[in-house]
Coordinates of C-alpha atoms in Angstrom, one line a residue:
M7 CA 0.1 0.0 0.4
K8 CA 1.4 3.4 -0.9
R9 CA 2.5 5.5 2.2
S10 CA 2.5 9.3 2.5
F11 CA 4.4 9.6 5.7
K12 CA 1.2 8.6 8.1
K13 CA 2.4 7.6 12.1
L14 CA 4.8 5.2 12.2
A15 CA 4.6 2.4 15.3
L16 CA 8.3 1.5 15.9
A17 CA 8.8 -1.2 17.8
V18 CA 12.4 -1.9 19.0
A19 CA 13.6 -4.8 20.7
V20 CA 16.8 -7.0 21.0
S21 CA 16.0 -11.0 20.3
L22 CA 17.6 -13.9 21.5
A23 CA 16.4 -16.1 18.9
V24 CA 15.6 -15.9 15.3
P25 CA 12.0 -15.5 14.5
L26 CA 12.4 -17.6 10.7
A27 CA 8.8 -18.6 10.9
A28 CA 7.4 -15.7 11.3
Y29 CA 6.4 -13.7 7.8
A30 CA 7.3 -10.1 7.8
D31 CA 6.6 -7.8 4.5
I32 CA 10.0 -6.3 3.7
V33 CA 13.2 -7.6 5.8
I34 CA 16.7 -5.8 5.6
L35 CA 19.0 -7.6 7.2
H36 CA 22.3 -5.8 8.1
T37 CA 26.0 -6.1 9.7
N38 CA 28.7 -3.7 10.0
D39 CA 31.8 -4.0 11.6
T40 CA 33.1 -7.4 10.6
H41 CA 36.8 -6.7 10.2
C42 CA 37.0 -9.8 8.7
G43 CA 35.4 -11.8 11.0
I44 CA 34.9 -14.2 9.4
S45 CA 34.0 -16.6 11.3
R46 CA 33.8 -14.9 14.5
N47 CA 30.5 -15.0 16.8
L48 CA 27.8 -15.9 14.8
G49 CA 29.7 -16.3 11.9
F50 CA 29.5 -15.6 8.1
A51 CA 27.9 -19.2 7.3
K52 CA 25.0 -18.5 10.2
V53 CA 24.0 -15.0 8.2
A54 CA 24.2 -16.6 5.0
Q55 CA 21.6 -19.2 6.1
A56 CA 19.0 -16.8 8.4
K57 CA 18.8 -15.0 4.8
K58 CA 17.9 -18.3 3.1
D59 CA 15.5 -19.4 6.0
L60 CA 13.6 -15.6 5.7
Q61 CA 13.5 -15.9 2.0
K62 CA 11.6 -19.2 2.1
D63 CA 8.9 -18.0 4.2
N64 CA 8.9 -14.3 2.4
P65 CA 11.3 -13.6 -1.3
A66 CA 10.8 -9.6 0.5
V67 CA 14.6 -10.0 1.8
I68 CA 17.8 -8.1 1.2
L69 CA 20.9 -8.1 3.6
A70 CA 23.0 -4.9 3.9
D71 CA 26.7 -4.2 5.2
A72 CA 27.3 -1.1 6.9
G73 CA 31.3 -0.7 6.0
D74 CA 34.6 -1.7 7.2
A75 CA 34.4 -5.3 5.8
I76 CA 37.5 -6.4 4.6
Q77 CA 40.5 -5.5 6.9
G78 CA 41.0 -6.3 10.7
E79 CA 42.3 -10.1 10.4
P80 CA 44.5 -11.8 8.8
V81 CA 42.5 -13.1 6.3
G82 CA 42.2 -9.9 5.1
K83 CA 45.1 -8.8 5.0
L84 CA 47.0 -11.5 3.8
S85 CA 44.4 -11.6 0.5
Q86 CA 44.4 -7.8 0.8
G87 CA 40.9 -8.0 1.1
E88 CA 40.1 -10.2 -1.7
A89 CA 38.9 -13.5 0.3
I90 CA 36.5 -11.1 2.7
L91 CA 34.7 -9.9 -1.0
S92 CA 34.7 -13.8 -2.0
I93 CA 32.4 -14.8 0.7
M94 CA 30.3 -12.0 1.1
N95 CA 29.7 -12.6 -2.1
A96 CA 28.8 -16.5 -1.6
V97 CA 26.7 -15.0 1.9
G98 CA 24.7 -13.1 -0.8
Y99 CA 24.8 -9.2 0.1
D100 CA 22.3 -6.9 -1.9
F101 CA 23.9 -3.6 -1.3
Q102 CA 27.4 -2.3 0.5
I103 CA 29.0 1.1 1.7
P104 CA 32.9 1.2 2.1
G105 CA 34.1 2.2 5.5
N106 CA 36.9 4.2 6.8
H107 CA 38.9 1.1 6.9
E108 CA 38.3 -0.1 2.9
F109 CA 40.9 2.2 2.1
D110 CA 43.4 0.4 4.0
Y111 CA 45.0 -1.0 1.5
G112 CA 45.2 2.0 -0.4
M113 CA 42.7 3.7 -3.2
E114 CA 44.2 1.8 -6.1
R115 CA 43.5 -1.5 -4.0
F116 CA 40.1 -0.6 -3.2
L117 CA 39.0 0.8 -6.7
Q118 CA 40.5 -2.7 -7.9
L119 CA 38.2 -4.6 -5.7
A120 CA 35.1 -2.7 -5.7
P121 CA 33.6 -4.5 -8.7
E122 CA 34.6 -7.9 -7.8
S123 CA 31.2 -7.5 -5.3
K124 CA 28.0 -8.6 -6.7
A125 CA 26.5 -6.3 -4.3
G126 CA 28.3 -2.9 -5.4
Y127 CA 29.4 -0.5 -3.6
Y128 CA 27.3 2.5 -3.1
S129 CA 28.2 5.6 -1.5
A130 CA 26.4 9.4 -1.8
N131 CA 29.5 11.3 -0.6
F132 CA 32.5 9.9 -1.8
T133 CA 33.5 12.2 -4.4
N134 CA 36.2 12.8 -6.6
L135 CA 37.3 16.0 -6.3
R136 CA 39.0 16.3 -10.0
T137 CA 35.3 15.5 -11.5
G138 CA 32.6 16.5 -8.6
Q139 CA 30.9 13.8 -9.2
P140 CA 30.5 10.4 -6.8
V141 CA 33.1 7.7 -7.2
F142 CA 30.3 4.9 -6.8
P143 CA 26.3 5.5 -7.3
A144 CA 24.7 7.3 -4.2
Y145 CA 21.5 5.0 -3.9
K146 CA 19.9 1.5 -5.0
M147 CA 16.6 1.4 -5.8
F148 CA 14.6 -1.8 -4.7
T149 CA 11.3 -3.3 -5.1
L150 CA 9.9 -5.6 -2.5
D151 CA 6.7 -7.1 -2.0
G152 CA 5.7 -4.8 -4.8
K153 CA 7.1 -1.3 -3.2
K154 CA 10.3 0.6 -3.9
V155 CA 12.4 0.9 -1.2
A156 CA 15.4 3.1 -1.5
L157 CA 19.4 2.1 0.1
I158 CA 21.3 5.2 0.4
G159 CA 24.9 4.7 1.0
V160 CA 27.1 7.1 3.4
T161 CA 30.6 7.6 4.4
T162 CA 32.2 9.0 7.3
P163 CA 34.0 12.5 6.7
E164 CA 36.7 11.0 9.2
T165 CA 38.0 8.6 6.5
L166 CA 40.3 11.0 5.5
V167 CA 42.2 11.0 8.7
S168 CA 41.3 7.7 10.4
S169 CA 42.6 6.1 7.0
S170 CA 46.0 6.4 6.0
P171 CA 45.3 10.1 4.3
K172 CA 47.5 9.4 1.5
S173 CA 45.0 7.6 0.0
F174 CA 42.6 10.3 -0.9
K175 CA 45.5 12.9 -2.1
D176 CA 47.7 12.9 -5.3
D177 CA 51.6 12.5 -5.6
T178 CA 52.0 16.3 -4.9
G179 CA 49.8 16.0 -1.7
N180 CA 46.9 17.4 -3.1
W181 CA 43.6 16.3 -1.7
I182 CA 41.6 14.8 -5.0
Y183 CA 38.8 12.5 -3.1
G184 CA 36.8 13.7 -0.8
F185 CA 33.5 13.3 1.5
Q186 CA 31.5 16.6 1.7
E187 CA 33.3 17.9 4.6
D188 CA 33.1 20.7 6.5
E189 CA 33.7 21.9 10.0
T190 CA 29.8 22.5 10.6
G191 CA 28.2 19.3 8.8
E192 CA 25.9 21.1 6.6
K193 CA 27.7 19.5 3.3
L194 CA 27.3 16.3 4.2
Y195 CA 23.5 16.8 5.5
Q196 CA 22.7 18.5 2.2
C197 CA 24.3 15.9 0.1
I198 CA 22.3 13.1 2.1
Q199 CA 19.0 15.2 1.9
K200 CA 19.7 15.9 -2.1
V201 CA 19.4 12.3 -2.3
V202 CA 17.1 11.3 -0.2
N203 CA 14.6 14.2 -2.3
Q204 CA 15.9 12.6 -5.6
V205 CA 14.6 8.4 -4.7
R206 CA 11.1 10.1 -3.2
T207 CA 10.6 11.4 -6.1
Q208 CA 11.2 8.2 -8.1
G209 CA 9.1 7.0 -5.8
A210 CA 10.8 6.0 -3.0
E211 CA 7.8 4.6 -0.6
Y212 CA 10.9 3.9 2.5
V213 CA 14.0 5.3 2.4
V214 CA 16.9 3.5 4.3
L215 CA 20.3 5.4 5.0
V216 CA 23.1 2.6 5.0
G217 CA 25.7 5.0 6.9
H218 CA 29.2 4.0 8.4
L219 CA 29.0 7.4 10.5
G220 CA 29.1 6.0 14.5
T221 CA 27.8 7.7 17.8
N222 CA 30.2 7.1 20.6
G223 CA 33.4 8.3 19.7
A224 CA 32.5 9.7 16.3
I225 CA 33.1 13.5 15.3
P226 CA 30.1 15.0 16.6
V227 CA 29.0 16.9 13.5
W228 CA 29.4 13.9 11.1
S229 CA 27.6 11.3 13.7
S230 CA 24.6 9.6 12.8
P231 CA 22.4 11.1 15.3
A232 CA 23.4 14.5 13.8
V233 CA 22.5 13.2 10.1
I234 CA 19.0 12.4 11.7
G235 CA 18.6 15.1 13.5
H236 CA 19.6 17.4 9.9
T237 CA 17.6 15.7 7.4
Y238 CA 14.2 14.6 6.7
G239 CA 12.3 11.8 4.8
I240 CA 14.5 8.8 6.1
D241 CA 12.5 6.3 7.5
A242 CA 15.9 4.4 9.1
V243 CA 19.2 5.0 9.1
I244 CA 21.5 1.3 9.3
D245 CA 24.7 2.3 11.0
G246 CA 28.5 1.4 11.6
H247 CA 31.9 2.4 12.7
S248 CA 31.4 3.0 15.9
H249 CA 31.3 -0.7 17.0
E250 CA 28.5 -0.4 19.3
Q251 CA 25.2 -2.4 20.0
Y252 CA 21.8 -0.9 19.5
S253 CA 19.0 -0.1 18.7
K254 CA 16.8 3.1 18.7
V255 CA 14.7 5.7 17.6
L256 CA 15.5 9.0 16.9
T257 CA 13.5 12.1 15.7
N258 CA 14.2 14.0 12.4
Q259 CA 14.3 17.6 11.4
K260 CA 10.6 17.6 11.3
G261 CA 10.6 16.0 14.8
Q262 CA 9.5 12.4 12.9
P263 CA 10.4 9.4 14.1
V264 CA 13.9 7.2 12.5
V265 CA 14.5 4.2 13.3
L266 CA 18.8 3.5 14.3
A267 CA 20.2 0.4 14.7
Q268 CA 23.9 -0.9 14.9
T269 CA 25.2 -4.5 15.0
G270 CA 28.3 -4.5 17.0
T271 CA 31.7 -5.7 15.5
K272 CA 32.5 -9.0 14.1
L273 CA 29.5 -10.3 13.5
E274 CA 27.9 -10.1 17.4
T275 CA 24.4 -9.5 16.5
L276 CA 22.7 -9.8 12.9
G277 CA 20.2 -6.9 12.4
K278 CA 16.6 -6.9 11.2
I279 CA 14.7 -4.2 10.2
T280 CA 11.3 -4.9 9.7
I281 CA 8.7 -2.7 7.5
H282 CA 5.6 -4.2 8.3
D283 CA 2.3 -4.0 5.7
D284 CA 0.8 -2.0 7.8
G285 CA 3.9 0.4 7.5
H286 CA 5.3 0.1 10.8
I287 CA 8.7 -0.9 11.3
S288 CA 10.5 -2.6 14.1
S289 CA 14.2 -3.4 14.8
E290 CA 15.8 -6.4 16.2
L291 CA 19.1 -7.7 16.8
L292 CA 20.2 -11.6 16.8
K293 CA 22.0 -13.0 18.5
N294 CA 21.0 -16.7 18.4
L295 CA 21.4 -17.8 15.2
S296 CA 21.7 -22.2 14.9
N297 CA 22.0 -23.0 11.5
E298 CA 25.1 -23.0 9.2
D299 CA 25.1 -22.2 5.0
P300 CA 27.1 -25.4 4.3
K301 CA 28.7 -24.0 1.5
V302 CA 29.9 -21.1 2.9
A303 CA 31.1 -22.9 5.8
R304 CA 33.3 -24.8 3.7
L305 CA 34.5 -21.6 1.9
V306 CA 34.9 -19.9 5.6
Q307 CA 37.0 -23.0 6.6
T308 CA 39.3 -23.3 3.5
E309 CA 40.3 -19.2 3.7
N310 CA 40.9 -20.0 8.0
E311 CA 42.9 -22.6 6.5
K312 CA 45.4 -21.1 4.2
V313 CA 45.8 -18.2 7.3
E314 CA 46.5 -20.9 9.8
K315 CA 49.1 -22.7 7.7
A316 CA 50.8 -19.4 6.6
L317 CA 50.8 -17.8 10.4
S318 CA 51.3 -20.8 12.8
V319 CA 54.8 -20.3 13.2
K320 CA 55.6 -19.9 16.8
V321 CA 57.2 -16.5 17.9
G322 CA 57.2 -16.7 21.5
E323 CA 55.6 -17.2 25.2
A324 CA 52.9 -14.3 26.6
T325 CA 53.1 -15.4 30.5
V326 CA 50.1 -12.3 31.1
D327 CA 47.6 -11.2 28.8
F328 CA 48.4 -8.0 27.4
V329 CA 44.7 -6.0 26.6
T330 CA 43.1 -3.4 24.8
D331 CA 39.9 -3.3 26.6
I332 CA 38.9 -2.7 30.4
G333 CA 35.7 -3.1 32.3
G334 CA 33.7 -3.4 28.8
V335 CA 35.2 0.0 27.0
R336 CA 38.2 -0.1 24.6
R337 CA 40.7 1.1 26.9
I338 CA 43.3 1.0 24.5
R339 CA 41.3 4.5 22.8
N340 CA 40.8 6.4 26.1
G341 CA 44.0 5.0 28.6
E342 CA 47.3 3.2 29.3
T343 CA 47.0 -0.7 28.8
N344 CA 50.3 -3.2 28.8
L345 CA 49.3 -3.3 25.2
G346 CA 49.9 -0.1 24.6
D347 CA 52.9 0.1 26.9
L348 CA 54.2 -2.6 24.9
C349 CA 53.8 -1.8 21.6
A350 CA 55.0 1.6 22.3
D351 CA 58.0 0.0 24.1
A352 CA 58.8 -2.5 21.0
I353 CA 58.7 0.4 18.5
L354 CA 61.2 2.5 21.2
E355 CA 63.8 -0.3 21.2
E356 CA 63.7 -1.0 17.4
F357 CA 64.8 2.5 16.4
H358 CA 66.8 3.9 19.7
V359 CA 65.0 6.6 19.8
D360 CA 64.3 9.3 22.6
G361 CA 60.5 8.6 22.6
A362 CA 57.7 6.9 20.2
L363 CA 54.2 7.5 19.7
I364 CA 51.8 4.5 18.4
N365 CA 47.7 5.5 18.3
G366 CA 45.2 3.1 20.1
G367 CA 43.3 3.0 16.4
A368 CA 46.4 0.3 15.6
I369 CA 46.2 -1.4 18.1
R370 CA 43.5 -4.0 16.8
D371 CA 43.4 -7.2 19.4
K372 CA 44.6 -8.4 22.8
L373 CA 47.2 -10.6 23.2
P374 CA 46.8 -13.4 24.8
K375 CA 48.7 -15.2 27.4
G376 CA 50.2 -18.4 26.3
E377 CA 52.1 -19.2 22.6
L378 CA 52.6 -16.3 20.5
T379 CA 52.3 -17.1 16.2
Y380 CA 52.9 -14.9 13.6
K381 CA 49.0 -14.9 13.6
T382 CA 48.8 -13.6 17.1
V383 CA 50.4 -10.6 16.5
M384 CA 49.0 -9.9 13.0
T385 CA 46.4 -9.9 14.6
V386 CA 47.1 -7.0 16.9
Y387 CA 48.9 -5.0 13.8
P388 CA 46.8 -6.3 10.9
F389 CA 47.1 -2.9 9.2
G390 CA 50.8 -4.0 8.3
N391 CA 51.6 0.1 8.6
M392 CA 54.8 1.1 8.1
M393 CA 57.3 2.8 10.9
C394 CA 59.4 6.3 10.5
V395 CA 61.7 8.2 12.6
R396 CA 61.2 11.9 12.8
Q397 CA 63.4 14.7 14.7
V398 CA 60.7 16.9 15.4
T399 CA 60.4 19.8 18.7
G400 CA 58.6 19.3 22.0
Q401 CA 56.3 21.8 20.8
Q402 CA 55.0 19.5 17.9
I403 CA 54.9 16.6 20.7
L404 CA 52.8 18.5 23.0
D405 CA 50.8 18.9 19.6
A406 CA 49.9 15.2 19.4
L407 CA 49.7 14.3 22.6
E408 CA 46.5 17.5 22.8
V409 CA 45.1 16.0 19.4
G410 CA 45.1 12.8 21.2
A411 CA 43.5 14.0 24.4
M412 CA 41.0 15.8 22.6
M413 CA 37.7 13.3 23.1
E414 CA 38.7 12.0 26.5
P415 CA 36.9 10.2 28.2
E416 CA 35.0 9.4 25.0
E417 CA 37.2 6.9 22.7
N418 CA 39.4 8.0 20.4
G419 CA 41.7 6.3 17.8
G420 CA 43.7 8.6 17.6
F421 CA 44.6 8.1 21.7
L422 CA 48.7 8.1 22.1
Q423 CA 50.1 5.3 23.9
V424 CA 53.8 6.3 24.7
A425 CA 56.9 4.8 25.6
G426 CA 60.1 6.9 27.2
M427 CA 57.8 9.7 27.8
T428 CA 55.0 10.5 30.5
Y429 CA 52.2 12.8 31.1
T430 CA 48.9 14.0 31.8
I431 CA 45.6 14.8 31.1
D432 CA 43.3 17.1 32.6
T433 CA 39.5 16.3 31.5
T434 CA 38.4 19.3 33.5
I435 CA 39.8 21.4 31.0
P436 CA 37.2 21.7 27.9
S437 CA 39.3 20.5 24.6
A438 CA 40.9 23.9 22.6
V439 CA 42.2 21.7 19.3
K440 CA 40.8 23.6 16.2
L441 CA 40.7 21.1 13.4
D442 CA 39.8 22.0 9.7
A443 CA 36.7 20.8 7.8
K444 CA 38.9 17.8 7.1
G445 CA 39.6 16.9 10.1
D446 CA 43.8 18.2 10.1
F447 CA 45.2 20.0 13.3
Q448 CA 45.3 23.6 13.0
G449 CA 46.6 24.4 16.6
V450 CA 45.5 24.6 19.7
F451 CA 43.4 27.9 20.9
G452 CA 42.8 27.9 24.7
P453 CA 44.0 26.0 27.9
R454 CA 45.5 22.9 27.2
R455 CA 44.2 19.7 28.8
V456 CA 47.9 18.0 28.3
K457 CA 50.1 18.5 31.4
D458 CA 53.7 17.3 33.2
V459 CA 55.2 15.8 29.7
T460 CA 58.4 14.1 30.6
I461 CA 61.1 12.8 28.2
G462 CA 63.4 10.3 29.1
G463 CA 62.3 11.0 32.8
K464 CA 63.1 15.1 32.3
P465 CA 60.4 17.7 31.5
L466 CA 59.9 18.3 28.4
D467 CA 61.2 21.3 26.5
P468 CA 59.2 23.0 23.6
T469 CA 61.8 24.2 21.9
E470 CA 63.9 21.1 21.8
D471 CA 64.4 18.9 19.2
Y472 CA 63.2 15.1 19.8
R473 CA 63.8 11.4 18.1
I474 CA 60.9 10.4 17.7
A475 CA 59.4 6.8 16.0
G476 CA 56.1 6.2 15.0
N477 CA 54.2 4.6 12.3
A478 CA 53.6 5.9 9.1
Y479 CA 50.4 6.2 9.4
L480 CA 51.0 9.1 12.2
M481 CA 54.1 10.4 11.6
K482 CA 54.2 10.5 7.6
D483 CA 50.3 10.9 6.4
G484 CA 48.4 12.7 9.4
G485 CA 46.6 10.0 9.7
N486 CA 44.1 10.8 12.8
G487 CA 45.1 14.5 12.1
M488 CA 48.5 14.6 13.1
T489 CA 49.5 17.4 11.0
M490 CA 52.4 18.6 13.6
F491 CA 54.8 16.3 12.4
Q492 CA 55.1 16.9 7.9
D493 CA 57.7 19.8 8.2
S494 CA 60.1 17.7 10.5
Y495 CA 62.6 16.0 9.5
L496 CA 62.8 12.6 8.4
L497 CA 65.3 10.2 9.8
R498 CA 64.3 7.0 9.1
D499 CA 61.2 6.2 6.0
A500 CA 59.3 2.9 5.8
D501 CA 61.4 0.1 6.0
V502 CA 60.1 -1.4 9.0
S503 CA 56.1 -2.8 9.8
D504 CA 54.4 -2.7 13.2
M505 CA 54.4 -6.5 13.4
E506 CA 58.1 -6.6 12.8
T507 CA 58.6 -4.5 15.8
L508 CA 56.6 -6.1 17.8
V509 CA 58.1 -9.5 16.3
H510 CA 61.7 -8.6 16.9
Y511 CA 60.9 -7.3 20.7
I512 CA 59.4 -10.6 21.6
Q513 CA 62.8 -12.8 20.1
A514 CA 65.1 -9.9 21.7
H515 CA 63.7 -11.0 25.0
G516 CA 64.4 -14.2 25.4
N517 CA 60.7 -14.8 23.6
T518 CA 59.2 -14.4 26.7
I519 CA 57.4 -10.8 27.7
G520 CA 55.6 -10.5 30.3
E521 CA 57.6 -9.2 33.1
G522 CA 56.8 -5.4 34.0
Y523 CA 54.0 -5.7 32.3
E524 CA 51.6 -7.3 34.5
N525 CA 49.2 -4.9 35.2
P526 CA 46.3 -4.8 32.5
E527 CA 46.2 -0.2 33.5
G528 CA 50.4 -0.3 32.1
Q529 CA 52.8 1.2 34.2
G530 CA 51.7 4.8 35.2
R531 CA 52.9 6.9 32.0
I532 CA 49.7 8.6 31.4
T533 CA 47.6 9.7 34.5
I534 CA 44.2 11.1 33.8
R535 CA 42.3 13.4 36.1
N536 CA 38.6 13.8 36.2

């Protein structure tokens, strides 16, 4: 039946079982931030079978992914994303968008991979600045149960700094790709609204935004709540990026209800948005899937076996658990952990420098107690970031620490773990960091949150020069907005990977690590005043 923005009755629930037998008019299954977790939690084989089972009773079922699928574990890194797309094709995805980490293998590689997706990639705001045109189609129109349903893709502008910035520049450093970014968010809102109006004009009765935007820890003006609050005509938003689990209702620019859902990460849940025949929309997070698609299960097993063979070589032993999370929070992104200390120590020792910096977003998984293999280490460092050394001023270090601390206590992938250094963050002082429209550092205009910085056991001198090592993402490419280093002298460039520094450190310490790292909260290098 035709729908003219009549009253929506929105039912939001978390389901502990999959109601496969229940008829639903239109069903949109969704995932986000799977990060190569092909057999983690629910696993792709169960997702594939859930879709098939629902389609037995109702053919109007589609499956969408909200980005960050092809990077995050060795199975993705070893195949540069190809194995993941092959599995997702077998699962039966109908719609995909690029998240910020789809670009981690470089723009050239992603644009090679994208045509291999049977679902196709969609993004309304990912733009080629040389032509002014979107790189991918903005939307895909489905006819389901006789009704037109438009799915619109959108990718966070934060991608410019949360993936390697060099992917979006030419050889001379000029930006050639963008995401409709500005400091207010208006360019993004207007871009999305234009596409929403377009699909409505083309007869879309329902509009679903599939976004990689995020909530907690996302740049506020580009978050999913901000997009919902500054647009109208969208019925539901499938979100990603912040690795959260929620299913809720917000109101749009005109005060009308919009469903917002996100499934967590690595297939912790499967999202299910149902557009019922009477027009109301319900949203669920499905947690218990019992059956696997045998074809997908075999494909997953084959890819896992390839990885196991390549990465099963033993590196050493850990006598303690090295953690990223504490108390259910990704502490690696807003405070010190023993794994952050370890990773920074490995960089410091590798290059024999004054200090080492590593952004929490580069450290993706824990290092468990027991036997350590190349696979274990690669799970910690899945990006394959190369390392570099720069001669920088104390002032540049202060600016970097300030950018890393600007969102504290919220999570921030740019939060800096350190070695050879200590510092304090005073969260009672509002952040005075100024970023430009692309998220690059412009300066600190007000009192600083970061205080009492030491390096080599002595107070840091803003006018002094220091030799600092870190990954090229931060120290060379300006990732997480860290542009303050780019004019400094490059002493050593990209000849050792992050994973190699950690392997070398383990081997140099008798193939056993743990002593001195017993406290999960680290060695007291970072103090946070609340």
